[in-house]
Every structure is written in structure tokens, then in C-alpha cells.
mmCIF file of C-alpha atoms in Angstrom:
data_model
loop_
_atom_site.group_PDB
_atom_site.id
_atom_site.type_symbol
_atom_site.label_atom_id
_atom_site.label_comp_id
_atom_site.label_asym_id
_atom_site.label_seq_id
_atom_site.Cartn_x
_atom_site.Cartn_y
_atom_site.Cartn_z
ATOM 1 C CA UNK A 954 146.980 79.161 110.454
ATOM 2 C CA UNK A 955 145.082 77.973 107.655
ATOM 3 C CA UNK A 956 141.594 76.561 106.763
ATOM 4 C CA UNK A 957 141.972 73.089 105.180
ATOM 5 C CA UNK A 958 138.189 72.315 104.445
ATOM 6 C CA UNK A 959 134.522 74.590 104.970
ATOM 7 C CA UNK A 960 131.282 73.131 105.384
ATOM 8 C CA UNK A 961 128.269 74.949 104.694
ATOM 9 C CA UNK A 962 124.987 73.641 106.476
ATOM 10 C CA UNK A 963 121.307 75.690 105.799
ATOM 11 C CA UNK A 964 119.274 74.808 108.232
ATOM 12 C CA UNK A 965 116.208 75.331 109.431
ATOM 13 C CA UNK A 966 113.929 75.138 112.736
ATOM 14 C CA UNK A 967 110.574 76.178 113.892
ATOM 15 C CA UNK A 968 110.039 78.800 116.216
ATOM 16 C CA UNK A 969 108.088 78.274 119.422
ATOM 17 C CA UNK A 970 105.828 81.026 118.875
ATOM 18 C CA UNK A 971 105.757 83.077 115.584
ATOM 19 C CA UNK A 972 107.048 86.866 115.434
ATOM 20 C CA UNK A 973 105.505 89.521 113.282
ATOM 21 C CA UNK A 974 107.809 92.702 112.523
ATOM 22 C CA UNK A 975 106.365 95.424 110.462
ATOM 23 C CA UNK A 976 107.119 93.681 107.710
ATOM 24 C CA UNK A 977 106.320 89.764 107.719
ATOM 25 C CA UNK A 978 105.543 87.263 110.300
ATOM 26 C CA UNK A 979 107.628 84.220 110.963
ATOM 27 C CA UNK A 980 107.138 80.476 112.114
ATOM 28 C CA UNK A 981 110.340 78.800 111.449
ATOM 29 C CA UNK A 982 113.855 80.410 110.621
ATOM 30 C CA UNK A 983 116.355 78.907 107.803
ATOM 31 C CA UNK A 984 119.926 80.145 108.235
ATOM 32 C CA UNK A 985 123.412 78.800 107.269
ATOM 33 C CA UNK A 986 126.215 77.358 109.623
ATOM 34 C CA UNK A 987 129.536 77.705 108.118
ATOM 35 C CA UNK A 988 131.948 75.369 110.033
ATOM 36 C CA UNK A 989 136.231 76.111 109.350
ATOM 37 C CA UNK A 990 138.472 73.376 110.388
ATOM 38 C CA UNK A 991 141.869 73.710 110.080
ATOM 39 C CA UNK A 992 145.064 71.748 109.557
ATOM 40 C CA UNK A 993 145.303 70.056 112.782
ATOM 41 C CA UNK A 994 141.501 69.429 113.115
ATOM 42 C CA UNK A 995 140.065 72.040 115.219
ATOM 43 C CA UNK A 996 137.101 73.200 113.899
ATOM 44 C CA UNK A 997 135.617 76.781 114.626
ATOM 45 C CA UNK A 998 131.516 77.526 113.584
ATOM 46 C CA UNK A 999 129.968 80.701 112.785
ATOM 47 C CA UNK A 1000 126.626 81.635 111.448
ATOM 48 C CA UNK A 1001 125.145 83.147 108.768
ATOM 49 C CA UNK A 1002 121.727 84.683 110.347
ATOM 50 C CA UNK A 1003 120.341 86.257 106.966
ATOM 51 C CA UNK A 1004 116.504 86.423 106.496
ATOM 52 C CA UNK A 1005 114.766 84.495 103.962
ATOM 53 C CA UNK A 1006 113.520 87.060 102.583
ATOM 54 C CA UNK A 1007 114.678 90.860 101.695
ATOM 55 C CA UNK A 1008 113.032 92.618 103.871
ATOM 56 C CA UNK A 1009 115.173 93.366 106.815
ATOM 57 C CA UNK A 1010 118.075 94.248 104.398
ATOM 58 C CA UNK A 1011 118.719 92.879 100.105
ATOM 59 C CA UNK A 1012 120.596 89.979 101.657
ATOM 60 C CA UNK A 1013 118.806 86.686 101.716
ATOM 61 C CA UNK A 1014 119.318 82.535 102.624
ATOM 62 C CA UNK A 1015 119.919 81.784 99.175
ATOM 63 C CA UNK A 1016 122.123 84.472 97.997
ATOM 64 C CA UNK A 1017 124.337 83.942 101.103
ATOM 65 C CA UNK A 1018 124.586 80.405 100.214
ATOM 66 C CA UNK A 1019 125.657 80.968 96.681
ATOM 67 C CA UNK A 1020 128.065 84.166 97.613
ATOM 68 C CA UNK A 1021 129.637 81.908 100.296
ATOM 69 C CA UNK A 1022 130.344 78.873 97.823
ATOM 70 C CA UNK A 1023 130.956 81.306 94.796
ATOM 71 C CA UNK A 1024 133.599 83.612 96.798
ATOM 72 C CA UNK A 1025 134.349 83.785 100.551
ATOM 73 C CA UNK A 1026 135.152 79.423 100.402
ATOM 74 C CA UNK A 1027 137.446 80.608 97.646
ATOM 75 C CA UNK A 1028 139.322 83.471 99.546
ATOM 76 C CA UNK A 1029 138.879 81.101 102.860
ATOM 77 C CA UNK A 1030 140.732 78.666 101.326
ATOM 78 C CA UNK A 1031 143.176 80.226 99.825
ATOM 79 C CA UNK A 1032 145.093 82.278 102.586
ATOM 80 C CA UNK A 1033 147.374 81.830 105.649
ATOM 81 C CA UNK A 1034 146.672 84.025 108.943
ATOM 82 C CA UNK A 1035 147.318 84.365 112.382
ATOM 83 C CA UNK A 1036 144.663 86.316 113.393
ATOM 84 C CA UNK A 1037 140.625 87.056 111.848
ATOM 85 C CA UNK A 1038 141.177 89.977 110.930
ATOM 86 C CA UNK A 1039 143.965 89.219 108.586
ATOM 87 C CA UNK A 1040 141.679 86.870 106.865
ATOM 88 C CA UNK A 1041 139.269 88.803 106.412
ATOM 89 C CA UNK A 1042 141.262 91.544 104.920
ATOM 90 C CA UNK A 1043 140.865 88.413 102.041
ATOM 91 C CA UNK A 1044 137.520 89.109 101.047
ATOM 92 C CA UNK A 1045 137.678 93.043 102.029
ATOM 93 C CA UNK A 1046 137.170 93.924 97.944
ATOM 94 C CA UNK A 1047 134.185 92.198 98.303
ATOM 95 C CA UNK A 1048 131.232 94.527 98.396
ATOM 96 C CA UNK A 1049 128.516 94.206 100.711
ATOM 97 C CA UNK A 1050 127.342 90.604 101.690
ATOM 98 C CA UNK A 1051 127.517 91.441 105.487
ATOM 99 C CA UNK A 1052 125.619 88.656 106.802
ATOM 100 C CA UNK A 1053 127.813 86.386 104.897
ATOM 101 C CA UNK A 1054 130.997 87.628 105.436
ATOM 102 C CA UNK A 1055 129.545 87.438 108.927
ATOM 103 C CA UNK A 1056 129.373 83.770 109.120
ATOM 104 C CA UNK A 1057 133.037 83.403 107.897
ATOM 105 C CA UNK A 1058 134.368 86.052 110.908
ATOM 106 C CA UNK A 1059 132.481 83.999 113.296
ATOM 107 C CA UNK A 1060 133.812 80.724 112.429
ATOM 108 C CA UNK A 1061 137.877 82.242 112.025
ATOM 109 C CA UNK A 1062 137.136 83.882 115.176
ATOM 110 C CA UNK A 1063 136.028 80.936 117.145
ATOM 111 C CA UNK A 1064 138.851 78.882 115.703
ATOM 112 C CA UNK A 1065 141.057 81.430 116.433
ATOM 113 C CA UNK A 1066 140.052 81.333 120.054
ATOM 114 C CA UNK A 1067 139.967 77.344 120.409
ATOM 115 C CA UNK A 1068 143.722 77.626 118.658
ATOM 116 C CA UNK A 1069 144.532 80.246 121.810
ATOM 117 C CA UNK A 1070 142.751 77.613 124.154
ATOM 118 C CA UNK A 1071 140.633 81.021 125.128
ATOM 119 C CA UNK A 1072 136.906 81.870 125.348
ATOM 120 C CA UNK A 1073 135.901 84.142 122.701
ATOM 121 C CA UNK A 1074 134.777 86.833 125.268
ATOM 122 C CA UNK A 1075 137.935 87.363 126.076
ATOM 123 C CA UNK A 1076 140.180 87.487 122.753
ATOM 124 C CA UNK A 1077 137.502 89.953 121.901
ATOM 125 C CA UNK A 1078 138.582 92.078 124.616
ATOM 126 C CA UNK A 1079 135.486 91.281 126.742
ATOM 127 C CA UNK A 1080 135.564 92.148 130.676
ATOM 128 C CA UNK A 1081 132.380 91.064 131.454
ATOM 129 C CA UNK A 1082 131.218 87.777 133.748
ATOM 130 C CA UNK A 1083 127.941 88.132 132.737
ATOM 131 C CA UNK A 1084 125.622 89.710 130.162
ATOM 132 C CA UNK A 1085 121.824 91.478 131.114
ATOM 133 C CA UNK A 1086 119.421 90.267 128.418
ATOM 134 C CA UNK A 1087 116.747 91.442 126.963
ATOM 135 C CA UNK A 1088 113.621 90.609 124.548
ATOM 136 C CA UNK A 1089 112.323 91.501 121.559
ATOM 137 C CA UNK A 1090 108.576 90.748 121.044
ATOM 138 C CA UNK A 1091 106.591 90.789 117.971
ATOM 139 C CA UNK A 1092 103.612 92.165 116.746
ATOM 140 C CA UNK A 1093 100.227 90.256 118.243
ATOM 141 C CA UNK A 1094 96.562 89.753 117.046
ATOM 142 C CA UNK A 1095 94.888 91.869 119.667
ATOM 143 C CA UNK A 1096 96.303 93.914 122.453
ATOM 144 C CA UNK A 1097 95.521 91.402 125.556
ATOM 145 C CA UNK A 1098 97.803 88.560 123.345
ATOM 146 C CA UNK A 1099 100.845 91.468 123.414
ATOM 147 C CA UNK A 1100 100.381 91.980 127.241
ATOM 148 C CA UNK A 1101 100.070 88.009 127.803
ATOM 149 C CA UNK A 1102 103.527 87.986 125.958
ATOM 150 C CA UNK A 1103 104.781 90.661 128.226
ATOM 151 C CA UNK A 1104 103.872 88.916 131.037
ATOM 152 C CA UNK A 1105 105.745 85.768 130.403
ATOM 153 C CA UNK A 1106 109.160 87.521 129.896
ATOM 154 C CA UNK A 1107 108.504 89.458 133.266
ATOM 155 C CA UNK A 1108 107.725 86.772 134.825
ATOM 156 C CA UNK A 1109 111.257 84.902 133.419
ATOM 157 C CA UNK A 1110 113.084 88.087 134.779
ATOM 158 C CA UNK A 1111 113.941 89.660 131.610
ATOM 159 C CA UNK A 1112 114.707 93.686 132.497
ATOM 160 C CA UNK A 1113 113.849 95.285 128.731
ATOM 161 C CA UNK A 1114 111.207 94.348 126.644
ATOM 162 C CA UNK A 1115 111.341 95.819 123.247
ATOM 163 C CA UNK A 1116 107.987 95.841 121.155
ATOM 164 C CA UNK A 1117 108.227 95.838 117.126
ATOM 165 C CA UNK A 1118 105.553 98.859 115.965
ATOM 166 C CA UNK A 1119 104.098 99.745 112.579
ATOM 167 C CA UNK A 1120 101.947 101.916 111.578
ATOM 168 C CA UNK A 1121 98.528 101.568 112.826
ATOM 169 C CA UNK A 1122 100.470 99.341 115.677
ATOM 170 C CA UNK A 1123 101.878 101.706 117.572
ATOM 171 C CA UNK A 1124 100.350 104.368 120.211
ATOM 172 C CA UNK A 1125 97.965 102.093 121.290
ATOM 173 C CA UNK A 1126 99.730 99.250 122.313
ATOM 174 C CA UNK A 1127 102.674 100.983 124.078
ATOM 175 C CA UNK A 1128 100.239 103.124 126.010
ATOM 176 C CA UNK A 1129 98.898 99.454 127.560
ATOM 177 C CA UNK A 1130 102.320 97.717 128.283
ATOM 178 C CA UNK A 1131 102.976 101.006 130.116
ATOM 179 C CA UNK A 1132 99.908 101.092 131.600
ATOM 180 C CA UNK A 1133 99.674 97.567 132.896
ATOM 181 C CA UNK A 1134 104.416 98.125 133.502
ATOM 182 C CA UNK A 1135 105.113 101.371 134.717
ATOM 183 C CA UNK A 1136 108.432 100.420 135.783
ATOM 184 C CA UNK A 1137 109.372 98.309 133.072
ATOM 185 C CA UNK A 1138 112.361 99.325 130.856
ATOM 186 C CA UNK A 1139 110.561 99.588 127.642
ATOM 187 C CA UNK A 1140 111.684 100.142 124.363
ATOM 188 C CA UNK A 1141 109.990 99.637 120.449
ATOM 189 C CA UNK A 1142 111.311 98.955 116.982
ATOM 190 C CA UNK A 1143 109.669 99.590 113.794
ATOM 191 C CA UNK A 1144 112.913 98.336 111.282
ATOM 192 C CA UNK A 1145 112.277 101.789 109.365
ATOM 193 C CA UNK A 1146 108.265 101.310 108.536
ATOM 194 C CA UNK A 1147 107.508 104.728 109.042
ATOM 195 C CA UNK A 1148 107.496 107.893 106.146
ATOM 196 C CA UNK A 1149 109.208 110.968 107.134
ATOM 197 C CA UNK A 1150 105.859 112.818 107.321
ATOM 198 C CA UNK A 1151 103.599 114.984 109.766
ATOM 199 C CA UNK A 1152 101.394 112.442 111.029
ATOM 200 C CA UNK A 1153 104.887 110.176 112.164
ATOM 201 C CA UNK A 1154 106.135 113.250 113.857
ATOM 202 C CA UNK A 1155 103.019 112.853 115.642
ATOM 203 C CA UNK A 1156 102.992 109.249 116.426
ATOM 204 C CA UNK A 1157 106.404 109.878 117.775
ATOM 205 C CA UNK A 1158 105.990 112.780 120.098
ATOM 206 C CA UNK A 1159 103.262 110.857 121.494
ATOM 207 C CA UNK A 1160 105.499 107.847 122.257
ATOM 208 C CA UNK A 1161 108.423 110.240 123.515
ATOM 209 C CA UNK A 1162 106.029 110.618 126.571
ATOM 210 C CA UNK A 1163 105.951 106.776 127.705
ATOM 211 C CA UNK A 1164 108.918 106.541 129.097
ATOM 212 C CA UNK A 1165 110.771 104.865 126.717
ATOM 213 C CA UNK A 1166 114.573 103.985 126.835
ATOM 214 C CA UNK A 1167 114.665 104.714 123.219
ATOM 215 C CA UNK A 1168 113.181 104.555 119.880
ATOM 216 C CA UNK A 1169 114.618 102.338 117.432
ATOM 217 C CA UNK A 1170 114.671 102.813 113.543
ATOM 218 C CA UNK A 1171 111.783 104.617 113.034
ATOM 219 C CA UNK A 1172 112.773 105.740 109.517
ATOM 220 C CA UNK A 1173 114.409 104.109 106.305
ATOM 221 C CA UNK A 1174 117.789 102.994 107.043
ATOM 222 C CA UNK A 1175 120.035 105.668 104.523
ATOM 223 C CA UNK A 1176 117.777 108.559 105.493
ATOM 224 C CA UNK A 1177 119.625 109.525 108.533
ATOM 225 C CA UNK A 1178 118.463 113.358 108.240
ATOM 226 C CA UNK A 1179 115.069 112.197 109.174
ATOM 227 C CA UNK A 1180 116.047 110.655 111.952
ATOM 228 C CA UNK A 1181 118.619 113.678 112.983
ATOM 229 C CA UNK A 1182 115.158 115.911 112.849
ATOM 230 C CA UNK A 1183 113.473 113.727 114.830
ATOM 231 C CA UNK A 1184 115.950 113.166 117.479
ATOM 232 C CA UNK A 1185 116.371 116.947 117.756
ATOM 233 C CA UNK A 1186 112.512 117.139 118.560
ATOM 234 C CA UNK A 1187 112.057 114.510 121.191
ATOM 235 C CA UNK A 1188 113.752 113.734 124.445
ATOM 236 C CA UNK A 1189 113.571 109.737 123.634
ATOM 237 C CA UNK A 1190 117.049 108.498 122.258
ATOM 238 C CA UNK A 1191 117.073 107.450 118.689
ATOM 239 C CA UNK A 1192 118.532 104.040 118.100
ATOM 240 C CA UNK A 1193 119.819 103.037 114.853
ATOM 241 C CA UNK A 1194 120.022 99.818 113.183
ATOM 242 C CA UNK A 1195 120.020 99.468 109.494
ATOM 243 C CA UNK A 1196 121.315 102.712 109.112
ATOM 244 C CA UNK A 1197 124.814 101.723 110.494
ATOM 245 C CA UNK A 1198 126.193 98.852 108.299
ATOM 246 C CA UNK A 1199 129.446 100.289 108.720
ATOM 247 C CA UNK A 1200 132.050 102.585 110.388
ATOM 248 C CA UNK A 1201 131.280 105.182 107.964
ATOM 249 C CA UNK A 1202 127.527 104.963 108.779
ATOM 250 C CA UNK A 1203 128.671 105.279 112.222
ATOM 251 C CA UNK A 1204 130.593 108.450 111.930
ATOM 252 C CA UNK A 1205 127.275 110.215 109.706
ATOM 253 C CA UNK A 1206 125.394 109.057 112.164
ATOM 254 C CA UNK A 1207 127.223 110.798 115.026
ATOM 255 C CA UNK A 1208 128.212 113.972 112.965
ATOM 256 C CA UNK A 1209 124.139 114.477 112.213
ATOM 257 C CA UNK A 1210 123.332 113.503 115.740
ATOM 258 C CA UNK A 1211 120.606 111.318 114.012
ATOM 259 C CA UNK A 1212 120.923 108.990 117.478
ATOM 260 C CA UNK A 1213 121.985 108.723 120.622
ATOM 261 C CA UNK A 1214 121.835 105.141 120.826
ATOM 262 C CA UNK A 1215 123.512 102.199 118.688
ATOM 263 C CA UNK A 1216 122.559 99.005 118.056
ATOM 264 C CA UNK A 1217 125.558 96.598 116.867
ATOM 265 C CA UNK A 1218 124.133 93.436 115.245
ATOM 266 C CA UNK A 1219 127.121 90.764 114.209
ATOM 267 C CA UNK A 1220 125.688 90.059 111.384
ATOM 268 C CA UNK A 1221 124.295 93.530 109.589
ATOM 269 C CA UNK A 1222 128.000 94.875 109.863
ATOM 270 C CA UNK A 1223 129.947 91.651 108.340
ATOM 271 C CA UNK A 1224 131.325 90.263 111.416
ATOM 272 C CA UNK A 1225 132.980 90.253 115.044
ATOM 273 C CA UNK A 1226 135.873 92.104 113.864
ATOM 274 C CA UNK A 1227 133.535 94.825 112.468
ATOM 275 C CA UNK A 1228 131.362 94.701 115.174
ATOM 276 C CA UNK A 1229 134.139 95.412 118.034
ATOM 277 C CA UNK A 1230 135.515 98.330 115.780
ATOM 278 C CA UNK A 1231 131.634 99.955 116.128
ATOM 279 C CA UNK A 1232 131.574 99.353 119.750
ATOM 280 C CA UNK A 1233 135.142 101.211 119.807
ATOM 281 C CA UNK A 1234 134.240 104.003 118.086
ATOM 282 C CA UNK A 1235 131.134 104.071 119.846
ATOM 283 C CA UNK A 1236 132.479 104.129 123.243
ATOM 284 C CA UNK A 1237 134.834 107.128 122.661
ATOM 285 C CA UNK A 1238 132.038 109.109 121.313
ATOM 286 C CA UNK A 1239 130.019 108.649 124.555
ATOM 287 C CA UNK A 1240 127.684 106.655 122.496
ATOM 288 C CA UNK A 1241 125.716 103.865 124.417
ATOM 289 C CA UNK A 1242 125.718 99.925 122.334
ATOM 290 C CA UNK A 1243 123.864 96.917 122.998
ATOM 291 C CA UNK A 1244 123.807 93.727 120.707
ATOM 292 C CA UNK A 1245 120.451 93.355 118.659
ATOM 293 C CA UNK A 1246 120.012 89.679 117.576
ATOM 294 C CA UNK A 1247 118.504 87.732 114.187
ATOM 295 C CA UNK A 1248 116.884 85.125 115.959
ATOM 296 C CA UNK A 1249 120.359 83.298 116.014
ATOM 297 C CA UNK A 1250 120.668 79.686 116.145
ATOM 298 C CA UNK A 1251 122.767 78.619 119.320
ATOM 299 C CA UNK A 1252 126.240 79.586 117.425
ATOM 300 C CA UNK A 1253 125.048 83.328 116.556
ATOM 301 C CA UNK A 1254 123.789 83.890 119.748
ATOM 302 C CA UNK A 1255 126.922 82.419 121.778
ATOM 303 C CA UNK A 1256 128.693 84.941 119.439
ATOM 304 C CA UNK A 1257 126.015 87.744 120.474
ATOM 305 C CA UNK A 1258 127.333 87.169 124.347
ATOM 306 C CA UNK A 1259 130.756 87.140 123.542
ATOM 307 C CA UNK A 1260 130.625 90.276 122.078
ATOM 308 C CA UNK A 1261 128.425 92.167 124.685
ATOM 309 C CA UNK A 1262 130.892 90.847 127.265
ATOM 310 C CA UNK A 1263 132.554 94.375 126.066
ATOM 311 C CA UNK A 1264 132.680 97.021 128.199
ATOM 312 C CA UNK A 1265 130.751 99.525 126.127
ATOM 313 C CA UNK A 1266 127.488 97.348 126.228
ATOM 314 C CA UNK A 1267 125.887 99.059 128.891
ATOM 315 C CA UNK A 1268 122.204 98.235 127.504
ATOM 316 C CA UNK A 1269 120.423 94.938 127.464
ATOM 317 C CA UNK A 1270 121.358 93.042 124.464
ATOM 318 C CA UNK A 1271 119.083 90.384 122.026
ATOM 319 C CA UNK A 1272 120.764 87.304 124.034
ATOM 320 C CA UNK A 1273 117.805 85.450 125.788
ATOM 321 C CA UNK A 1274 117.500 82.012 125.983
ATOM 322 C CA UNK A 1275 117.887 79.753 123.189
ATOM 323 C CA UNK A 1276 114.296 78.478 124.367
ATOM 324 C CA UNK A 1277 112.152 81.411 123.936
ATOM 325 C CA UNK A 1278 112.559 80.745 120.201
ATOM 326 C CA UNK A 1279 113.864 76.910 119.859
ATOM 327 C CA UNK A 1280 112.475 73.965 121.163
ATOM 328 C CA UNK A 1281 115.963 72.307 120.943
ATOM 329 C CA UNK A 1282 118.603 74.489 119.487
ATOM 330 C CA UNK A 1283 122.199 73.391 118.132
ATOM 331 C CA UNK A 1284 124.715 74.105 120.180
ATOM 332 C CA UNK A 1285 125.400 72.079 123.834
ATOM 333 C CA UNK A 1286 124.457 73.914 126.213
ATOM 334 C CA UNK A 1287 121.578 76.029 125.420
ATOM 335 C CA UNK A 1288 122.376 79.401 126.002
ATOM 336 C CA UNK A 1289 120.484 80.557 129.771
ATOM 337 C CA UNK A 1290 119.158 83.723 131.208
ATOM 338 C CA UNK A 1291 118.355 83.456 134.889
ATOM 339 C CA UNK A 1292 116.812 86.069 136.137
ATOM 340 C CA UNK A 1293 117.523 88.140 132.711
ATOM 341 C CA UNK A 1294 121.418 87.349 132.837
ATOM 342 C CA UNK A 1295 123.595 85.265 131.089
ATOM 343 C CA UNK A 1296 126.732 83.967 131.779
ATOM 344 C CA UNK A 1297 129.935 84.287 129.762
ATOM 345 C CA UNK A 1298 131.401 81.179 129.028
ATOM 346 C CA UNK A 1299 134.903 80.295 130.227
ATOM 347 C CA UNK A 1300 135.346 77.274 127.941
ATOM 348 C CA UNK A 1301 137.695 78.111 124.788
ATOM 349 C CA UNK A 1302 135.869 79.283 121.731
ATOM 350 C CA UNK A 1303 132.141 79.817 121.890
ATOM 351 C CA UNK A 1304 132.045 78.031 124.965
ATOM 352 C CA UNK A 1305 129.572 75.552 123.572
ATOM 353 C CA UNK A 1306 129.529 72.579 121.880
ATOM 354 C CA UNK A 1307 127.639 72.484 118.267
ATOM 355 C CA UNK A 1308 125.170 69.643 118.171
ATOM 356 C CA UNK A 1309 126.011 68.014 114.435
ATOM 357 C CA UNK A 1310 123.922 64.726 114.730
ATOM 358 C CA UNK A 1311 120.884 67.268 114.990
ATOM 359 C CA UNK A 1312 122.514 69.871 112.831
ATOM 360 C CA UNK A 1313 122.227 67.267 110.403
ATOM 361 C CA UNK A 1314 119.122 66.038 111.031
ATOM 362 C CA UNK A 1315 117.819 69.553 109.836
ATOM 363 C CA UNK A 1316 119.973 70.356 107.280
ATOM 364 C CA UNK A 1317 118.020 71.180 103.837
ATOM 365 C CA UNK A 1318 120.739 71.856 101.923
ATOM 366 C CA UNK A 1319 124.763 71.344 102.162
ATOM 367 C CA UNK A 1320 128.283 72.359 100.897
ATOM 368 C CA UNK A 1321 131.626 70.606 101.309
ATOM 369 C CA UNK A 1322 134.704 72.196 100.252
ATOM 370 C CA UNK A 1323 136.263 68.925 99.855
ATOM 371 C CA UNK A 1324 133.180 67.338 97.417
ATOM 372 C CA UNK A 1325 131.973 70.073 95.058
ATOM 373 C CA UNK A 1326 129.364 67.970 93.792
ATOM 374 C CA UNK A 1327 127.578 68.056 97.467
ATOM 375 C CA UNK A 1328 125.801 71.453 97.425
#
């Protein structure tokens, strides 16, 4: 197989409602659609979900853009494969760059999977009819706007709700989701906020006693013997998520015990490929996975279901419906939770068809292999 001409859309859409992390808040997203087609035509789409900003991780809209003309086109281009991991063994020297090397796995994969006239679930190795979804809320104004938020995704059926903390945001709120849930399967994030310090120890044995499925990231991302210290303290699972960028992560996470949960985003470890050799490893250490999400467009998210078709996602995963953050999002269908699940799609690829008329309608800035002058 070989990729005759890639197509680089950054696009950007407003979110329904706005989402504070520890770190920023949000009202619109901007991310890049990388589209493959090959010599006969088909054309496979992947997504590159990096933030506009470096905050979740040093990896941002516009130096995706310019590391995606500037090298992976080049190595894209350039090489014959059967399968995606042969051609991404292309751009292996590269260093770092996940979330873009990301959007090139998804599109090979999903033309991969259209060239096999299968669904991407199952060239993935997926077993799994449907998917259990979950939901990630932000941080709120006031307490009663958090528990009005909780309300509406209880009310849609989703079965986890996880709630971003930060300092100062933390205790409080948790004490009344649980209060007003005490059956719901609750979980919070703070995306490493926290210093490795007394008074976090102490925000952190009070939240092991909410019943909590597990505690995600509490600490910086490469100081996993923080987070070892802390798991060996409380009875809550420690999830990690940018701590693990890559198998090696993986395996220091799991010989420090620094978690008992992971959480495999696509896009933080460079791709489907990348991702399913986590889950692997993963699996045969005991160790429980679910699929965290970016706020995908419609083509990272139909990848997010694909991959947590896989038998080692036994917890909720980041793949609600597309319209809990997009009034209209690109792909055709939406991706849909009833009652908290999703479906798998059976159709080859993705399953879904990419909407280009209003791709293009929202496009800000654009790349075409075959007219250098476009970007």
C-alpha cells in the first residue's frame, strides 16, 4: 500500500458548554484532521487532538501542524506498507510528537481497515459489541452548577462521572456529588496540579474515603515516586495519565506500583498501534485500562471506541456522545450513548462517514500534499 496524497485540515468548533481543568478553561477546541488517500482512492482520516496550548503536555495546534508538514507528510509519503505499523516504523527516529504521530496512525489505520473491507474494532483485535461510556466534567463556578452538571449526565444514563479537581477545588465538591450520589461510580482528575507535600497527602486521604473508583494524576507526570508513596498509603487506585507516554513509562509505572489503574489516551502515546501495545502489556500485568479522551472531534472519538472494543477495557472510557461537546460534529453519524453505551460500528473503517462540506466550512487553516503553496 502506499499514500499518494495527505491533507491536513485545523479546525475548529465551539463547545456546548465550556470545561475548566486545573489548568485553563475552554469554549471552543481547534485540532487537526489529517486525511491519507491512497493509490486507488480510498481515503482513511485520523486526528490530531493536541491542545492549543501547553498545558496538558509541550505539544500544541501549531507545532503539530508544522511537525506534520515538516516531517511525518515526508516519511508518509515516501514509504510502501502493508500494515500501520510498518509505516510507522517510518517516523519511529522521530522523537516525541505523540499527538501528531497520532493523527498519522489513525488515518493508516483506518485506511488500512477500509483496504480489509473491516471495521477498525476488529483489525484492532476488538471483541466487544458495545462500549460503557463515561464523562468527564469540568470545574464549575459554585458547587450547585457542578451538581446541576451531574445531574444531566445521570439523567442521560452515563455510569462514571469523573470530576477535574485542583487545589482549593477538591474536598468540598466531591464530598457533595457523593452526598447528593451515593451510588454513583465516581472518579476525579487533577492532570498533575498537586505538589508532593503534607497538606496533598491530606487532601488525598480525605478523598480515599468517598468511595472513589480511583484517583487520577494527582502528581506531575515524571514523578512517579510520588505517586508510588501515595498509592501505598491509600486504598483508592491511582490512575495514571501523563505519566505513561510510553511502554517504558508503563513498565516504571508497574515496577514502582505508582498505580493500579491506567488510562490509555490515543493520542498522548502516538497512536493506535501504541495504544493496543499498552493495553497488552497492561492486561498481562492484571492492570485495569479504560480510554481517556481530548475532547475528540467525531474521527478521534470513533477511534476512542474502536480501541476500547478491546478486551482489557473493563472501565468506562471518555466516549460519550459527540453532542455533549458539539453542536454538530464531523463525522456521519454522530457517535451515541444510550443509556451510557455505545455501539461498535460494523461498517469498514471508523464506521462513520467524515462530513467534508462542513469540515471545510470550519477549516482555519489547510495543507495539501499535492499544492505546497496551500498551507
Amino acid at each position: 500500500m502506499r499514500i499518494e496524497r495527505l491533507r491536513i485540515f485545523e479546525v475548529r468548533l465551539h463547545l456546548v458548554h465550556s470545561f475548566q481543568t486545573s489548568s485553563h478553561r475552554k469554549s471552543g477546541l481547534t485540532h487537526l484532521l489529517v486525511a491519507a488517500t491512497d493509490t486507488d482512492g480510498r481515503t482513511g482520516w485520523g486526528e490530531i487532538a493536541s491542545p492549543a496550548d501547553p498545558f496538558y503536555c509541550s505539544e500544541t495546534t501549531s507545532t503539530a501542524f508544522e511537525i506534520a508538514i515538516d516531517y511525518l507528510v515526508l516519511h508518509a509519503l515516501d514509504s510502501d506498507w502493508d500494515t500501520p505499523p510498518e509505516l510507522e516504523a517510518s517516523w519511529a527516529k522521530i522523537r516525541g510528537h505523540e499527538f501528531t504521530k497520532a493523527g498519522f496512525s489513525g488515518a493508516a489505520w483506518d485506511l488500512h481497515a477500509r483496504t480489509v473491507d473491516k471495521p477498525l474494532a476488529s483489525v484492532l483485535g476488538g471483541t466487544r459489541a458495545e462500549v460503557v461510556t463515561g464523562v468527564s466534567l469540568g470545574i464549575e463556578p459554585t458547587i450547585d452548577d457542578l451538581l446541576t452538571q451531574v445531574q444531566h449526565q445521570v439523567d442521560a444514563g452515563y455510569r462514571r462521572v469523573k470530576l477535574k479537581i485542583a487545589p482549593g477545588w477538591d474536598v468540598e465538591p466531591v464530598a457533595a456529588v457523593r452526598a447528593a450520589y451515593p451510588d454513583l461510580d465516581l472518579h476525579v482528575d487533577a492532570n498533575g496540579a498537586y505538589p508532593d507535600d503534607d497538606a496533598s497527602a491530606k487532601v488525598f486521604t480525605t478523598l480515599d474515603g468517598a468511595g472513589l473508583i480511583m484517583i487520577e494524576q494527582p502528581y506531575a507526570p515524571r514523578d512517579f515516586l510520588a505517586h508510588a508513596r501515595l498509592q501505598s498509603r491509600i486504598g483508592t487506585p491511582v490512575c495514571l495519565d501523563e505519566s505513561v507516554v510510553d511502554i517504558h513509562d508503563l513498565h516504571t509505572m508497574l515496577a514502582l506500583e505508582a498505580g493500579r489503574v491506567l488510562n490509555i489516551k490515543i493520542s498522548r502515546m502516538g497512536g493506535l498501534t501504541a495504544a493496543r501495545a499498552a493495553h497488552d502489556v497492561a492486561v498481562d500485568a492484571g492492570i485495569p485500562v479504560w480510554c481517556g479522551g481530548m475532547h475528540e472531534f467525531g474521527v478521534g472519538r470513533a477511534a476512542n471506541v474502536a480501541i476500547s472494543s478491546l478486551p482489557g477495557f473493563t472501565l468506562p472510557s471518555d466516549v460519550s456522545d459527540s453532542d455533549k461537546y458539539y453542536a454538530r460534529d464531523i463525522i456521519v453519524p454522530p457517535v451515541a450513548a444510550h443509556d451510557g453505551v455505545v455501539t461498535v460500528p460494523t461498517g469498514p473503517g471508523l464506521g462513520h462517514d467524515v462530513d467534508v462540506h462542513w469540515v471545510e466550512q470550519n477549516t482555519v487553516r489547510f495543507y495539501d500534499s499535492g499544492d505546497d503553496t496551500a498551507a
